[in-house]
Amino acid sequence: QTLLEDLGKRPFVTVGFLAWLLLLPLALTSTDASVKRLGFKTWKLLHRLAYVAAAFGVIHFLWRVKKDASEPIYYGLAVGVLLALRVWDWNQRRQRARYA
């Protein structure tokens, strides 16, 4: 089977491949030279794709397992907690900036 056939037949392969595709530009731009070339704001915006890729990774893992989904659920909870901490930190910084 070819990759294209698998992408059409198996949704977990499609989601996993999308996660990989989202991580590819992050790997290619993870150097200081890339930050300088893109500019920090653009680089930072691009690297926020990591959050989407993490969510796709959890979905991929969850769809991949056949019987015991506890491990992908643990990973999903870990990703959820980490994202919640990021949102909380962002909100705290925004509030501090508003009152500064």
PDB file of N, CA and C in Angstrom:
ATOM      1  N   GLN A   1       0.838  -1.198   0.000  1.00  0.00           N
ATOM      2  CA  GLN A   1       0.000   0.000   0.000  1.00  0.00           C
ATOM      3  C   GLN A   1       0.873   1.249   0.000  1.00  0.00           C
ATOM      4  N   THR A   2       0.367   2.245  -0.659  1.00  0.00           N
ATOM      5  CA  THR A   2       1.090   3.502  -0.666  1.00  0.00           C
ATOM      6  C   THR A   2       0.591   4.383   0.471  1.00  0.00           C
ATOM      7  N   LEU A   3       1.351   5.401   0.759  1.00  0.00           N
ATOM      8  CA  LEU A   3       0.968   6.349   1.804  1.00  0.00           C
ATOM      9  C   LEU A   3      -0.367   6.995   1.471  1.00  0.00           C
ATOM     10  N   LEU A   4      -0.574   7.357   0.226  1.00  0.00           N
ATOM     11  CA  LEU A   4      -1.836   7.998  -0.165  1.00  0.00           C
ATOM     12  C   LEU A   4      -3.035   7.079   0.054  1.00  0.00           C
ATOM     13  N   GLU A   5      -2.871   5.793  -0.206  1.00  0.00           N
ATOM     14  CA  GLU A   5      -3.959   4.845   0.055  1.00  0.00           C
ATOM     15  C   GLU A   5      -4.269   4.770   1.544  1.00  0.00           C
ATOM     16  N   ASP A   6      -3.208   4.712   2.363  1.00  0.00           N
ATOM     17  CA  ASP A   6      -3.399   4.671   3.818  1.00  0.00           C
ATOM     18  C   ASP A   6      -4.074   5.945   4.323  1.00  0.00           C
ATOM     19  N   LEU A   7      -3.679   7.086   3.770  1.00  0.00           N
ATOM     20  CA  LEU A   7      -4.285   8.351   4.199  1.00  0.00           C
ATOM     21  C   LEU A   7      -5.786   8.364   3.933  1.00  0.00           C
ATOM     22  N   GLY A   8      -6.197   7.753   2.832  1.00  0.00           N
ATOM     23  CA  GLY A   8      -7.613   7.712   2.498  1.00  0.00           C
ATOM     24  C   GLY A   8      -8.400   6.695   3.300  1.00  0.00           C
ATOM     25  N   LYS A   9      -7.760   5.586   3.658  1.00  0.00           N
ATOM     26  CA  LYS A   9      -8.465   4.491   4.327  1.00  0.00           C
ATOM     27  C   LYS A   9      -8.513   4.638   5.844  1.00  0.00           C
ATOM     28  N   ARG A  10      -7.458   5.144   6.417  1.00  0.00           N
ATOM     29  CA  ARG A  10      -7.329   5.128   7.874  1.00  0.00           C
ATOM     30  C   ARG A  10      -7.230   6.551   8.426  1.00  0.00           C
ATOM     31  N   PRO A  11      -8.271   6.988   9.120  1.00  0.00           N
ATOM     32  CA  PRO A  11      -8.257   8.355   9.656  1.00  0.00           C
ATOM     33  C   PRO A  11      -7.106   8.609  10.626  1.00  0.00           C
ATOM     34  N   PHE A  12      -6.703   7.597  11.409  1.00  0.00           N
ATOM     35  CA  PHE A  12      -5.611   7.820  12.359  1.00  0.00           C
ATOM     36  C   PHE A  12      -4.303   8.102  11.631  1.00  0.00           C
ATOM     37  N   VAL A  13      -4.122   7.513  10.452  1.00  0.00           N
ATOM     38  CA  VAL A  13      -2.925   7.794   9.654  1.00  0.00           C
ATOM     39  C   VAL A  13      -2.986   9.228   9.129  1.00  0.00           C
ATOM     40  N   THR A  14      -4.156   9.647   8.697  1.00  0.00           N
ATOM     41  CA  THR A  14      -4.327  11.013   8.188  1.00  0.00           C
ATOM     42  C   THR A  14      -3.987  12.042   9.265  1.00  0.00           C
ATOM     43  N   VAL A  15      -4.536  11.848  10.462  1.00  0.00           N
ATOM     44  CA  VAL A  15      -4.292  12.799  11.552  1.00  0.00           C
ATOM     45  C   VAL A  15      -2.824  12.768  11.975  1.00  0.00           C
ATOM     46  N   GLY A  16      -2.235  11.583  12.043  1.00  0.00           N
ATOM     47  CA  GLY A  16      -0.818  11.480  12.382  1.00  0.00           C
ATOM     48  C   GLY A  16       0.069  12.153  11.345  1.00  0.00           C
ATOM     49  N   PHE A  17      -0.283  11.979  10.086  1.00  0.00           N
ATOM     50  CA  PHE A  17       0.481  12.610   9.014  1.00  0.00           C
ATOM     51  C   PHE A  17       0.346  14.128   9.063  1.00  0.00           C
ATOM     52  N   LEU A  18      -0.861  14.616   9.368  1.00  0.00           N
ATOM     53  CA  LEU A  18      -1.049  16.066   9.524  1.00  0.00           C
ATOM     54  C   LEU A  18      -0.202  16.611  10.667  1.00  0.00           C
ATOM     55  N   ALA A  19      -0.150  15.874  11.777  1.00  0.00           N
ATOM     56  CA  ALA A  19       0.691  16.298  12.903  1.00  0.00           C
ATOM     57  C   ALA A  19       2.154  16.378  12.468  1.00  0.00           C
ATOM     58  N   TRP A  20       2.598  15.369  11.727  1.00  0.00           N
ATOM     59  CA  TRP A  20       3.974  15.362  11.244  1.00  0.00           C
ATOM     60  C   TRP A  20       4.233  16.546  10.304  1.00  0.00           C
ATOM     61  N   LEU A  21       3.279  16.807   9.412  1.00  0.00           N
ATOM     62  CA  LEU A  21       3.432  17.938   8.493  1.00  0.00           C
ATOM     63  C   LEU A  21       3.508  19.267   9.232  1.00  0.00           C
ATOM     64  N   LEU A  22       2.757  19.395  10.323  1.00  0.00           N
ATOM     65  CA  LEU A  22       2.810  20.629  11.108  1.00  0.00           C
ATOM     66  C   LEU A  22       4.137  20.773  11.847  1.00  0.00           C
ATOM     67  N   LEU A  23       4.735  19.649  12.224  1.00  0.00           N
ATOM     68  CA  LEU A  23       6.013  19.699  12.935  1.00  0.00           C
ATOM     69  C   LEU A  23       7.200  19.935  12.002  1.00  0.00           C
ATOM     70  N   LEU A  24       7.042  19.608  10.742  1.00  0.00           N
ATOM     71  CA  LEU A  24       8.145  19.761   9.785  1.00  0.00           C
ATOM     72  C   LEU A  24       8.653  21.201   9.686  1.00  0.00           C
ATOM     73  N   PRO A  25       7.777  22.211   9.488  1.00  0.00           N
ATOM     74  CA  PRO A  25       8.312  23.569   9.433  1.00  0.00           C
ATOM     75  C   PRO A  25       8.922  24.025  10.761  1.00  0.00           C
ATOM     76  N   LEU A  26       8.459  23.457  11.863  1.00  0.00           N
ATOM     77  CA  LEU A  26       9.054  23.812  13.150  1.00  0.00           C
ATOM     78  C   LEU A  26      10.475  23.294  13.246  1.00  0.00           C
ATOM     79  N   ALA A  27      10.686  22.072  12.762  1.00  0.00           N
ATOM     80  CA  ALA A  27      12.036  21.510  12.760  1.00  0.00           C
ATOM     81  C   ALA A  27      12.961  22.299  11.838  1.00  0.00           C
ATOM     82  N   LEU A  28      12.425  22.737  10.712  1.00  0.00           N
ATOM     83  CA  LEU A  28      13.248  23.468   9.741  1.00  0.00           C
ATOM     84  C   LEU A  28      13.565  24.896  10.184  1.00  0.00           C
ATOM     85  N   THR A  29      12.784  25.436  11.115  1.00  0.00           N
ATOM     86  CA  THR A  29      12.993  26.830  11.540  1.00  0.00           C
ATOM     87  C   THR A  29      13.399  26.936  12.999  1.00  0.00           C
ATOM     88  N   SER A  30      13.964  25.876  13.553  1.00  0.00           N
ATOM     89  CA  SER A  30      14.337  25.890  14.967  1.00  0.00           C
ATOM     90  C   SER A  30      15.796  26.287  15.189  1.00  0.00           C
ATOM     91  N   THR A  31      16.269  27.213  14.406  1.00  0.00           N
ATOM     92  CA  THR A  31      17.640  27.704  14.579  1.00  0.00           C
ATOM     93  C   THR A  31      17.606  29.207  14.824  1.00  0.00           C
ATOM     94  N   ASP A  32      18.682  29.708  15.391  1.00  0.00           N
ATOM     95  CA  ASP A  32      18.785  31.153  15.608  1.00  0.00           C
ATOM     96  C   ASP A  32      18.721  31.915  14.289  1.00  0.00           C
ATOM     97  N   ALA A  33      19.312  31.334  13.244  1.00  0.00           N
ATOM     98  CA  ALA A  33      19.278  31.986  11.933  1.00  0.00           C
ATOM     99  C   ALA A  33      17.842  32.112  11.427  1.00  0.00           C
ATOM    100  N   SER A  34      17.027  31.108  11.689  1.00  0.00           N
ATOM    101  CA  SER A  34      15.622  31.170  11.263  1.00  0.00           C
ATOM    102  C   SER A  34      14.865  32.248  12.012  1.00  0.00           C
ATOM    103  N   VAL A  35      15.145  32.390  13.296  1.00  0.00           N
ATOM    104  CA  VAL A  35      14.495  33.441  14.084  1.00  0.00           C
ATOM    105  C   VAL A  35      14.855  34.807  13.511  1.00  0.00           C
ATOM    106  N   LYS A  36      16.117  34.997  13.169  1.00  0.00           N
ATOM    107  CA  LYS A  36      16.552  36.278  12.599  1.00  0.00           C
ATOM    108  C   LYS A  36      15.930  36.507  11.220  1.00  0.00           C
ATOM    109  N   ARG A  37      15.881  35.457  10.406  1.00  0.00           N
ATOM    110  CA  ARG A  37      15.354  35.579   9.052  1.00  0.00           C
ATOM    111  C   ARG A  37      13.849  35.864   9.050  1.00  0.00           C
ATOM    112  N   LEU A  38      13.103  35.150   9.899  1.00  0.00           N
ATOM    113  CA  LEU A  38      11.648  35.317   9.944  1.00  0.00           C
ATOM    114  C   LEU A  38      11.199  36.512  10.775  1.00  0.00           C
ATOM    115  N   GLY A  39      12.020  36.894  11.725  1.00  0.00           N
ATOM    116  CA  GLY A  39      11.599  37.875  12.714  1.00  0.00           C
ATOM    117  C   GLY A  39      10.942  37.130  13.861  1.00  0.00           C
ATOM    118  N   PHE A  40      11.146  37.610  15.081  1.00  0.00           N
ATOM    119  CA  PHE A  40      10.698  36.862  16.246  1.00  0.00           C
ATOM    120  C   PHE A  40       9.188  36.667  16.277  1.00  0.00           C
ATOM    121  N   LYS A  41       8.425  37.718  15.936  1.00  0.00           N
ATOM    122  CA  LYS A  41       6.964  37.593  15.997  1.00  0.00           C
ATOM    123  C   LYS A  41       6.448  36.534  15.030  1.00  0.00           C
ATOM    124  N   THR A  42       6.949  36.539  13.809  1.00  0.00           N
ATOM    125  CA  THR A  42       6.532  35.554  12.820  1.00  0.00           C
ATOM    126  C   THR A  42       6.967  34.159  13.234  1.00  0.00           C
ATOM    127  N   TRP A  43       8.200  34.053  13.724  1.00  0.00           N
ATOM    128  CA  TRP A  43       8.723  32.765  14.172  1.00  0.00           C
ATOM    129  C   TRP A  43       7.870  32.209  15.308  1.00  0.00           C
ATOM    130  N   LYS A  44       7.542  33.065  16.255  1.00  0.00           N
ATOM    131  CA  LYS A  44       6.735  32.637  17.402  1.00  0.00           C
ATOM    132  C   LYS A  44       5.343  32.188  16.950  1.00  0.00           C
ATOM    133  N   LEU A  45       4.754  32.922  16.039  1.00  0.00           N
ATOM    134  CA  LEU A  45       3.442  32.559  15.510  1.00  0.00           C
ATOM    135  C   LEU A  45       3.505  31.201  14.807  1.00  0.00           C
ATOM    136  N   LEU A  46       4.532  30.995  14.006  1.00  0.00           N
ATOM    137  CA  LEU A  46       4.718  29.719  13.323  1.00  0.00           C
ATOM    138  C   LEU A  46       4.869  28.576  14.325  1.00  0.00           C
ATOM    139  N   HIS A  47       5.614  28.801  15.377  1.00  0.00           N
ATOM    140  CA  HIS A  47       5.890  27.742  16.340  1.00  0.00           C
ATOM    141  C   HIS A  47       4.709  27.440  17.247  1.00  0.00           C
ATOM    142  N   ARG A  48       3.660  28.223  17.155  1.00  0.00           N
ATOM    143  CA  ARG A  48       2.429  27.876  17.867  1.00  0.00           C
ATOM    144  C   ARG A  48       1.721  26.698  17.212  1.00  0.00           C
ATOM    145  N   LEU A  49       2.165  26.312  16.023  1.00  0.00           N
ATOM    146  CA  LEU A  49       1.650  25.100  15.393  1.00  0.00           C
ATOM    147  C   LEU A  49       1.928  23.871  16.252  1.00  0.00           C
ATOM    148  N   ALA A  50       2.889  23.984  17.154  1.00  0.00           N
ATOM    149  CA  ALA A  50       3.195  22.856  18.040  1.00  0.00           C
ATOM    150  C   ALA A  50       1.978  22.468  18.869  1.00  0.00           C
ATOM    151  N   TYR A  51       1.154  23.431  19.244  1.00  0.00           N
ATOM    152  CA  TYR A  51      -0.046  23.128  20.035  1.00  0.00           C
ATOM    153  C   TYR A  51      -1.036  22.313  19.211  1.00  0.00           C
ATOM    154  N   VAL A  52      -1.222  22.693  17.972  1.00  0.00           N
ATOM    155  CA  VAL A  52      -2.133  21.961  17.088  1.00  0.00           C
ATOM    156  C   VAL A  52      -1.575  20.566  16.821  1.00  0.00           C
ATOM    157  N   ALA A  53      -0.275  20.489  16.589  1.00  0.00           N
ATOM    158  CA  ALA A  53       0.360  19.194  16.330  1.00  0.00           C
ATOM    159  C   ALA A  53       0.226  18.277  17.544  1.00  0.00           C
ATOM    160  N   ALA A  54       0.352  18.819  18.740  1.00  0.00           N
ATOM    161  CA  ALA A  54       0.199  18.003  19.954  1.00  0.00           C
ATOM    162  C   ALA A  54      -1.219  17.448  20.047  1.00  0.00           C
ATOM    163  N   ALA A  55      -2.197  18.283  19.758  1.00  0.00           N
ATOM    164  CA  ALA A  55      -3.593  17.817  19.791  1.00  0.00           C
ATOM    165  C   ALA A  55      -3.811  16.731  18.736  1.00  0.00           C
ATOM    166  N   PHE A  56      -3.286  16.944  17.528  1.00  0.00           N
ATOM    167  CA  PHE A  56      -3.404  15.924  16.485  1.00  0.00           C
ATOM    168  C   PHE A  56      -2.698  14.628  16.903  1.00  0.00           C
ATOM    169  N   GLY A  57      -1.559  14.764  17.572  1.00  0.00           N
ATOM    170  CA  GLY A  57      -0.830  13.587  18.044  1.00  0.00           C
ATOM    171  C   GLY A  57      -1.644  12.771  19.030  1.00  0.00           C
ATOM    172  N   VAL A  58      -2.319  13.452  19.935  1.00  0.00           N
ATOM    173  CA  VAL A  58      -3.160  12.750  20.904  1.00  0.00           C
ATOM    174  C   VAL A  58      -4.325  12.067  20.196  1.00  0.00           C
ATOM    175  N   ILE A  59      -4.958  12.763  19.263  1.00  0.00           N
ATOM    176  CA  ILE A  59      -6.070  12.167  18.503  1.00  0.00           C
ATOM    177  C   ILE A  59      -5.576  10.953  17.725  1.00  0.00           C
ATOM    178  N   HIS A  60      -4.419  11.090  17.085  1.00  0.00           N
ATOM    179  CA  HIS A  60      -3.828   9.985  16.336  1.00  0.00           C
ATOM    180  C   HIS A  60      -3.621   8.762  17.238  1.00  0.00           C
ATOM    181  N   PHE A  61      -3.039   8.995  18.402  1.00  0.00           N
ATOM    182  CA  PHE A  61      -2.755   7.911  19.337  1.00  0.00           C
ATOM    183  C   PHE A  61      -4.057   7.277  19.833  1.00  0.00           C
ATOM    184  N   LEU A  62      -5.034   8.106  20.136  1.00  0.00           N
ATOM    185  CA  LEU A  62      -6.319   7.613  20.622  1.00  0.00           C
ATOM    186  C   LEU A  62      -7.023   6.753  19.567  1.00  0.00           C
ATOM    187  N   TRP A  63      -7.005   7.204  18.333  1.00  0.00           N
ATOM    188  CA  TRP A  63      -7.635   6.444  17.248  1.00  0.00           C
ATOM    189  C   TRP A  63      -6.844   5.193  16.885  1.00  0.00           C
ATOM    190  N   ARG A  64      -5.556   5.206  17.196  1.00  0.00           N
ATOM    191  CA  ARG A  64      -4.685   4.083  16.815  1.00  0.00           C
ATOM    192  C   ARG A  64      -4.896   2.865  17.700  1.00  0.00           C
ATOM    193  N   VAL A  65      -5.101   3.093  18.995  1.00  0.00           N
ATOM    194  CA  VAL A  65      -5.233   1.958  19.908  1.00  0.00           C
ATOM    195  C   VAL A  65      -6.562   1.255  19.669  1.00  0.00           C
ATOM    196  N   LYS A  66      -6.568  -0.037  19.907  1.00  0.00           N
ATOM    197  CA  LYS A  66      -7.769  -0.832  19.634  1.00  0.00           C
ATOM    198  C   LYS A  66      -8.571  -1.104  20.905  1.00  0.00           C
ATOM    199  N   LYS A  67      -7.911  -1.425  22.002  1.00  0.00           N
ATOM    200  CA  LYS A  67      -8.642  -1.860  23.194  1.00  0.00           C
ATOM    201  C   LYS A  67      -8.485  -0.906  24.365  1.00  0.00           C
ATOM    202  N   ASP A  68      -7.289  -0.796  24.904  1.00  0.00           N
ATOM    203  CA  ASP A  68      -7.072  -0.012  26.115  1.00  0.00           C
ATOM    204  C   ASP A  68      -6.608   1.392  25.752  1.00  0.00           C
ATOM    205  N   ALA A  69      -7.508   2.340  25.891  1.00  0.00           N
ATOM    206  CA  ALA A  69      -7.215   3.724  25.514  1.00  0.00           C
ATOM    207  C   ALA A  69      -6.661   4.534  26.679  1.00  0.00           C
ATOM    208  N   SER A  70      -6.287   3.891  27.771  1.00  0.00           N
ATOM    209  CA  SER A  70      -5.844   4.652  28.944  1.00  0.00           C
ATOM    210  C   SER A  70      -4.560   5.441  28.679  1.00  0.00           C
ATOM    211  N   GLU A  71      -3.605   4.856  27.977  1.00  0.00           N
ATOM    212  CA  GLU A  71      -2.349   5.581  27.735  1.00  0.00           C
ATOM    213  C   GLU A  71      -2.558   6.840  26.901  1.00  0.00           C
ATOM    214  N   PRO A  72      -3.276   6.786  25.760  1.00  0.00           N
ATOM    215  CA  PRO A  72      -3.494   8.035  25.026  1.00  0.00           C
ATOM    216  C   PRO A  72      -4.333   9.053  25.813  1.00  0.00           C
ATOM    217  N   ILE A  73      -5.208   8.562  26.670  1.00  0.00           N
ATOM    218  CA  ILE A  73      -5.980   9.488  27.501  1.00  0.00           C
ATOM    219  C   ILE A  73      -5.058  10.198  28.488  1.00  0.00           C
ATOM    220  N   TYR A  74      -4.099   9.476  29.059  1.00  0.00           N
ATOM    221  CA  TYR A  74      -3.125  10.117  29.958  1.00  0.00           C
ATOM    222  C   TYR A  74      -2.323  11.194  29.213  1.00  0.00           C
ATOM    223  N   TYR A  75      -1.897  10.865  27.998  1.00  0.00           N
ATOM    224  CA  TYR A  75      -1.177  11.852  27.201  1.00  0.00           C
ATOM    225  C   TYR A  75      -2.070  13.048  26.880  1.00  0.00           C
ATOM    226  N   GLY A  76      -3.323  12.770  26.561  1.00  0.00           N
ATOM    227  CA  GLY A  76      -4.270  13.850  26.293  1.00  0.00           C
ATOM    228  C   GLY A  76      -4.468  14.748  27.501  1.00  0.00           C
ATOM    229  N   LEU A  77      -4.559  14.137  28.677  1.00  0.00           N
ATOM    230  CA  LEU A  77      -4.682  14.933  29.906  1.00  0.00           C
ATOM    231  C   LEU A  77      -3.432  15.774  30.142  1.00  0.00           C
ATOM    232  N   ALA A  78      -2.266  15.182  29.892  1.00  0.00           N
ATOM    233  CA  ALA A  78      -1.012  15.930  30.065  1.00  0.00           C
ATOM    234  C   ALA A  78      -0.957  17.121  29.112  1.00  0.00           C
ATOM    235  N   VAL A  79      -1.316  16.896  27.859  1.00  0.00           N
ATOM    236  CA  VAL A  79      -1.330  17.993  26.881  1.00  0.00           C
ATOM    237  C   VAL A  79      -2.355  19.043  27.303  1.00  0.00           C
ATOM    238  N   GLY A  80      -3.532  18.602  27.763  1.00  0.00           N
ATOM    239  CA  GLY A  80      -4.560  19.530  28.212  1.00  0.00           C
ATOM    240  C   GLY A  80      -4.109  20.377  29.393  1.00  0.00           C
ATOM    241  N   VAL A  81      -3.449  19.747  30.358  1.00  0.00           N
ATOM    242  CA  VAL A  81      -2.946  20.489  31.528  1.00  0.00           C
ATOM    243  C   VAL A  81      -1.889  21.498  31.095  1.00  0.00           C
ATOM    244  N   LEU A  82      -0.966  21.071  30.239  1.00  0.00           N
ATOM    245  CA  LEU A  82       0.079  21.982  29.778  1.00  0.00           C
ATOM    246  C   LEU A  82      -0.498  23.163  28.993  1.00  0.00           C
ATOM    247  N   LEU A  83      -1.484  22.896  28.152  1.00  0.00           N
ATOM    248  CA  LEU A  83      -2.125  23.986  27.404  1.00  0.00           C
ATOM    249  C   LEU A  83      -2.898  24.908  28.349  1.00  0.00           C
ATOM    250  N   ALA A  84      -3.554  24.340  29.341  1.00  0.00           N
ATOM    251  CA  ALA A  84      -4.270  25.163  30.322  1.00  0.00           C
ATOM    252  C   ALA A  84      -3.303  26.063  31.088  1.00  0.00           C
ATOM    253  N   LEU A  85      -2.131  25.534  31.428  1.00  0.00           N
ATOM    254  CA  LEU A  85      -1.119  26.350  32.098  1.00  0.00           C
ATOM    255  C   LEU A  85      -0.635  27.483  31.198  1.00  0.00           C
ATOM    256  N   ARG A  86      -0.484  27.211  29.906  1.00  0.00           N
ATOM    257  CA  ARG A  86      -0.077  28.257  28.960  1.00  0.00           C
ATOM    258  C   ARG A  86      -1.128  29.355  28.883  1.00  0.00           C
ATOM    259  N   VAL A  87      -2.398  28.958  28.811  1.00  0.00           N
ATOM    260  CA  VAL A  87      -3.486  29.936  28.743  1.00  0.00           C
ATOM    261  C   VAL A  87      -3.542  30.745  30.031  1.00  0.00           C
ATOM    262  N   TRP A  88      -3.394  30.081  31.171  1.00  0.00           N
ATOM    263  CA  TRP A  88      -3.411  30.774  32.463  1.00  0.00           C
ATOM    264  C   TRP A  88      -2.262  31.778  32.538  1.00  0.00           C
ATOM    265  N   ASP A  89      -1.061  31.352  32.134  1.00  0.00           N
ATOM    266  CA  ASP A  89       0.103  32.245  32.153  1.00  0.00           C
ATOM    267  C   ASP A  89      -0.110  33.432  31.220  1.00  0.00           C
ATOM    268  N   TRP A  90      -0.635  33.176  30.021  1.00  0.00           N
ATOM    269  CA  TRP A  90      -0.912  34.253  29.068  1.00  0.00           C
ATOM    270  C   TRP A  90      -1.891  35.249  29.668  1.00  0.00           C
ATOM    271  N   ASN A  91      -2.932  34.748  30.324  1.00  0.00           N
ATOM    272  CA  ASN A  91      -3.932  35.614  30.932  1.00  0.00           C
ATOM    273  C   ASN A  91      -3.331  36.440  32.073  1.00  0.00           C
ATOM    274  N   GLN A  92      -2.477  35.832  32.876  1.00  0.00           N
ATOM    275  CA  GLN A  92      -1.816  36.560  33.967  1.00  0.00           C
ATOM    276  C   GLN A  92      -0.936  37.683  33.423  1.00  0.00           C
ATOM    277  N   ARG A  93      -0.179  37.393  32.398  1.00  0.00           N
ATOM    278  CA  ARG A  93       0.686  38.422  31.796  1.00  0.00           C
ATOM    279  C   ARG A  93      -0.135  39.562  31.211  1.00  0.00           C
ATOM    280  N   ARG A  94      -1.241  39.214  30.577  1.00  0.00           N
ATOM    281  CA  ARG A  94      -2.111  40.228  29.983  1.00  0.00           C
ATOM    282  C   ARG A  94      -2.709  41.133  31.056  1.00  0.00           C
ATOM    283  N   GLN A  95      -3.130  40.531  32.161  1.00  0.00           N
ATOM    284  CA  GLN A  95      -3.697  41.333  33.245  1.00  0.00           C
ATOM    285  C   GLN A  95      -2.642  42.220  33.890  1.00  0.00           C
ATOM    286  N   ARG A  96      -1.433  41.698  34.095  1.00  0.00           N
ATOM    287  CA  ARG A  96      -0.347  42.514  34.672  1.00  0.00           C
ATOM    288  C   ARG A  96      -0.022  43.690  33.756  1.00  0.00           C
ATOM    289  N   ALA A  97      -0.003  43.444  32.454  1.00  0.00           N
ATOM    290  CA  ALA A  97       0.316  44.509  31.499  1.00  0.00           C
ATOM    291  C   ALA A  97      -0.779  45.574  31.507  1.00  0.00           C
ATOM    292  N   ARG A  98      -2.004  45.171  31.712  1.00  0.00           N
ATOM    293  CA  ARG A  98      -3.120  46.110  31.720  1.00  0.00           C
ATOM    294  C   ARG A  98      -3.043  47.057  32.918  1.00  0.00           C
ATOM    295  N   TYR A  99      -2.564  46.534  34.068  1.00  0.00           N
ATOM    296  CA  TYR A  99      -2.517  47.356  35.274  1.00  0.00           C
ATOM    297  C   TYR A  99      -1.146  47.990  35.501  1.00  0.00           C
ATOM    298  N   ALA A 100      -0.207  47.752  34.620  1.00  0.00           N
ATOM    299  CA  ALA A 100       1.137  48.317  34.795  1.00  0.00           C
ATOM    300  C   ALA A 100       1.216  49.743  34.286  1.00  0.00           C
TER     301      ALA A 100
END
